[in-house]
PDB file of C-alpha atoms in Angstrom:
ATOM      1  CA  GLU A   1       0.910  -8.046 -18.431  1.00 95.00           C
ATOM      2  CA  VAL A   2       0.092  -6.764 -14.965  1.00 96.00           C
ATOM      3  CA  GLN A   3       2.584  -4.183 -13.716  1.00 97.00           C
ATOM      4  CA  LEU A   4       2.682  -2.389 -10.379  1.00 98.00           C
ATOM      5  CA  VAL A   5       5.409   0.231  -9.950  1.00 98.00           C
ATOM      6  CA  GLU A   6       5.901   1.901  -6.578  1.00 97.00           C
ATOM      7  CA  SER A   7       7.595   5.251  -6.062  1.00 97.00           C
ATOM      8  CA  GLY A   8       7.962   7.970  -3.444  1.00 97.00           C
ATOM      9  CA  GLY A   9      10.089   6.203  -0.874  1.00 96.00           C
ATOM     10  CA  GLY A  10      13.149   7.739   0.717  1.00 97.00           C
ATOM     11  CA  LEU A  11      14.836   8.858   3.911  1.00 97.00           C
ATOM     12  CA  VAL A  12      12.747  10.933   6.311  1.00 97.00           C
ATOM     13  CA  GLN A  13      13.186  12.073   9.908  1.00 97.00           C
ATOM     14  CA  PRO A  14      10.908  10.793  12.665  1.00 97.00           C
ATOM     15  CA  GLY A  15       7.685  12.766  12.652  1.00 98.00           C
ATOM     16  CA  GLY A  16       7.972  13.471   8.957  1.00 98.00           C
ATOM     17  CA  SER A  17       5.723  12.534   6.060  1.00 98.00           C
ATOM     18  CA  LEU A  18       5.973  10.702   2.761  1.00 98.00           C
ATOM     19  CA  ARG A  19       3.496   9.903   0.008  1.00 98.00           C
ATOM     20  CA  LEU A  20       3.918   6.626  -1.819  1.00 98.00           C
ATOM     21  CA  SER A  21       2.441   6.035  -5.256  1.00 98.00           C
ATOM     22  CA  CYS A  22       1.794   2.831  -7.174  1.00 98.00           C
ATOM     23  CA  ALA A  23       1.245   3.080 -10.922  1.00 98.00           C
ATOM     24  CA  ALA A  24      -0.815   0.172 -12.237  1.00 98.00           C
ATOM     25  CA  SER A  25      -1.093  -1.148 -15.779  1.00 97.00           C
ATOM     26  CA  GLY A  26      -2.109  -4.283 -17.657  1.00 97.00           C
ATOM     27  CA  PHE A  27      -5.492  -4.704 -15.974  1.00 97.00           C
ATOM     28  CA  THR A  28      -8.690  -2.756 -15.292  1.00 97.00           C
ATOM     29  CA  PHE A  29      -7.462  -0.949 -12.183  1.00 96.00           C
ATOM     30  CA  SER A  30     -10.886   0.367 -11.185  1.00 96.00           C
ATOM     31  CA  SER A  31     -12.271  -3.171 -10.875  1.00 96.00           C
ATOM     32  CA  TYR A  32      -9.949  -4.487  -8.186  1.00 97.00           C
ATOM     33  CA  ALA A  33      -9.179  -3.897  -4.542  1.00 97.00           C
ATOM     34  CA  MET A  34      -5.609  -2.919  -3.738  1.00 97.00           C
ATOM     35  CA  SER A  35      -3.374  -2.981  -0.707  1.00 97.00           C
ATOM     36  CA  TRP A  36      -0.070  -1.878   0.733  1.00 97.00           C
ATOM     37  CA  VAL A  37       2.166  -4.303   2.616  1.00 97.00           C
ATOM     38  CA  ARG A  38       5.627  -3.804   4.054  1.00 97.00           C
ATOM     39  CA  GLN A  39       8.653  -5.790   5.082  1.00 97.00           C
ATOM     40  CA  ALA A  40      11.007  -4.467   7.714  1.00 96.00           C
ATOM     41  CA  PRO A  41      14.644  -5.608   7.787  1.00 92.00           C
ATOM     42  CA  GLY A  42      14.848  -9.175   9.052  1.00 94.00           C
ATOM     43  CA  LYS A  43      11.080  -9.506   9.468  1.00 95.00           C
ATOM     44  CA  GLY A  44       8.183 -11.004   7.570  1.00 95.00           C
ATOM     45  CA  LEU A  45       5.577  -9.272   5.464  1.00 94.00           C
ATOM     46  CA  GLU A  46       3.127  -7.032   7.327  1.00 95.00           C
ATOM     47  CA  TRP A  47      -0.175  -6.003   5.803  1.00 96.00           C
ATOM     48  CA  VAL A  48      -0.585  -2.216   6.148  1.00 97.00           C
ATOM     49  CA  SER A  49      -3.792  -1.113   4.469  1.00 97.00           C
ATOM     50  CA  ALA A  50      -6.361  -1.976   1.817  1.00 96.00           C
ATOM     51  CA  ILE A  51      -8.984  -0.212  -0.269  1.00 96.00           C
ATOM     52  CA  ASN A  52     -11.821  -1.630  -2.295  1.00 96.00           C
ATOM     53  CA  SER A  53     -12.259  -0.930  -5.987  1.00 93.00           C
ATOM     54  CA  GLY A  54     -14.577   2.034  -5.551  1.00 85.00           C
ATOM     55  CA  SER A  55     -12.662   3.695  -2.692  1.00 72.00           C
ATOM     56  CA  GLY A  56     -15.727   3.406  -0.475  1.00 76.00           C
ATOM     57  CA  SER A  57     -14.098   1.136   2.058  1.00 93.00           C
ATOM     58  CA  THR A  58     -10.646   1.159   3.584  1.00 95.00           C
ATOM     59  CA  SER A  59      -8.892  -0.735   6.350  1.00 95.00           C
ATOM     60  CA  TYR A  60      -5.679  -0.251   8.308  1.00 97.00           C
ATOM     61  CA  ALA A  61      -3.350  -2.209  10.533  1.00 96.00           C
ATOM     62  CA  ASP A  62      -3.468  -1.037  14.134  1.00 97.00           C
ATOM     63  CA  SER A  63       0.192  -0.028  13.874  1.00 96.00           C
ATOM     64  CA  VAL A  64      -0.566   2.675  11.280  1.00 98.00           C
ATOM     65  CA  LYS A  65      -4.172   3.614  12.035  1.00 98.00           C
ATOM     66  CA  GLY A  66      -4.576   7.377  12.392  1.00 97.00           C
ATOM     67  CA  ARG A  67      -1.208   8.075  10.740  1.00 98.00           C
ATOM     68  CA  PHE A  68      -1.511   6.534   7.259  1.00 98.00           C
ATOM     69  CA  THR A  69      -4.183   7.118   4.621  1.00 98.00           C
ATOM     70  CA  ILE A  70      -4.750   4.908   1.602  1.00 97.00           C
ATOM     71  CA  SER A  71      -6.437   6.311  -1.479  1.00 97.00           C
ATOM     72  CA  ARG A  72      -6.725   5.679  -5.192  1.00 96.00           C
ATOM     73  CA  ASP A  73      -7.355   7.617  -8.382  1.00 96.00           C
ATOM     74  CA  ASN A  74      -9.047   5.231 -10.777  1.00 95.00           C
ATOM     75  CA  ALA A  75      -8.816   7.758 -13.617  1.00 96.00           C
ATOM     76  CA  LYS A  76      -5.016   7.753 -13.250  1.00 97.00           C
ATOM     77  CA  ASN A  77      -4.676   4.031 -12.423  1.00 97.00           C
ATOM     78  CA  THR A  78      -2.738   4.991  -9.320  1.00 97.00           C
ATOM     79  CA  LEU A  79      -2.783   3.882  -5.687  1.00 98.00           C
ATOM     80  CA  TYR A  80      -1.445   6.114  -2.918  1.00 98.00           C
ATOM     81  CA  LEU A  81      -0.321   5.836   0.687  1.00 98.00           C
ATOM     82  CA  GLN A  82       0.015   9.077   2.633  1.00 98.00           C
ATOM     83  CA  MET A  83       2.236   8.444   5.638  1.00 98.00           C
ATOM     84  CA  ASN A  84       2.348  11.018   8.421  1.00 98.00           C
ATOM     85  CA  SER A  85       3.981  11.066  11.851  1.00 98.00           C
ATOM     86  CA  LEU A  86       6.491   8.496  10.703  1.00 98.00           C
ATOM     87  CA  LYS A  87       8.340   6.433  13.268  1.00 97.00           C
ATOM     88  CA  PRO A  88      11.623   4.501  13.021  1.00 97.00           C
ATOM     89  CA  GLU A  89       9.600   1.289  13.216  1.00 96.00           C
ATOM     90  CA  ASP A  90       7.918   2.241   9.926  1.00 98.00           C
ATOM     91  CA  THR A  91      11.246   1.608   8.178  1.00 98.00           C
ATOM     92  CA  ALA A  92      10.590  -1.084   5.573  1.00 98.00           C
ATOM     93  CA  VAL A  93      10.234  -1.872   1.916  1.00 98.00           C
ATOM     94  CA  TYR A  94       6.671  -0.981   0.934  1.00 98.00           C
ATOM     95  CA  TYR A  95       4.859  -2.975  -1.725  1.00 98.00           C
ATOM     96  CA  CYS A  96       1.561  -2.385  -3.432  1.00 97.00           C
ATOM     97  CA  ALA A  97      -0.482  -5.456  -4.263  1.00 97.00           C
ATOM     98  CA  LYS A  98      -3.584  -6.270  -6.272  1.00 96.00           C
ATOM     99  CA  TYR A  99      -6.464  -8.409  -5.025  1.00 94.00           C
ATOM    100  CA  PRO A 100      -8.209 -10.744  -7.494  1.00 93.00           C
ATOM    101  CA  THR A 101     -11.554  -9.277  -6.385  1.00 93.00           C
ATOM    102  CA  TYR A 102     -13.228  -5.862  -6.128  1.00 91.00           C
ATOM    103  CA  TYR A 103     -13.207  -6.132  -2.332  1.00 91.00           C
ATOM    104  CA  TYR A 104     -10.475  -6.909   0.177  1.00 89.00           C
ATOM    105  CA  SER A 105     -10.673  -9.689   2.734  1.00 86.00           C
ATOM    106  CA  ASP A 106      -8.446 -11.413   5.264  1.00 84.00           C
ATOM    107  CA  TYR A 107      -9.299 -14.629   3.443  1.00 85.00           C
ATOM    108  CA  ILE A 108      -8.139 -13.514  -0.003  1.00 87.00           C
ATOM    109  CA  SER A 109      -4.501 -13.316  -1.020  1.00 90.00           C
ATOM    110  CA  SER A 110      -3.109 -10.801  -3.472  1.00 90.00           C
ATOM    111  CA  ASP A 111      -2.280 -12.117  -6.916  1.00 90.00           C
ATOM    112  CA  TYR A 112       0.229  -9.488  -8.094  1.00 96.00           C
ATOM    113  CA  TRP A 113       2.891  -7.455  -6.310  1.00 96.00           C
ATOM    114  CA  GLY A 114       5.150  -4.580  -7.205  1.00 96.00           C
ATOM    115  CA  GLN A 115       8.922  -4.447  -6.733  1.00 96.00           C
ATOM    116  CA  GLY A 116       8.715  -2.227  -3.669  1.00 97.00           C
ATOM    117  CA  THR A 117      10.042   1.142  -2.548  1.00 98.00           C
ATOM    118  CA  GLN A 118      12.316   1.670   0.450  1.00 98.00           C
ATOM    119  CA  VAL A 119      11.182   3.904   3.298  1.00 98.00           C
ATOM    120  CA  THR A 120      13.756   4.735   5.959  1.00 98.00           C
ATOM    121  CA  VAL A 121      12.793   6.732   9.039  1.00 97.00           C
ATOM    122  CA  SER A 122      15.866   7.907  10.881  1.00 96.00           C
ATOM    123  CA  SER A 123      17.396  11.026  12.401  1.00 94.00           C
TER     124      SER A 123
END
């Protein structure tokens, strides 16, 4: 059974940092691309970032580019999102998601999602 469990969310002041983690199990983590998506209160899902299976290629939404860094440790079956210079508009539930392929693409939808972790940026 595929399981994705996010952690690391919380309340942080504007300008602060958080590191999200996503522990994966039930599949060969190193063989699949992964992503982070978020959902702000009252809004739809927003794709944030993606990384291919071998960590050689990453991509970011314009809204987080230069502030967020996606990474993965295939030996630990864990996906990360380092978030710096956080803004109130980054407040959302953050989900990690698995692609059904080793690469990410705008034309491929994720096939598994975690339960999410809440990030609140407020003074």
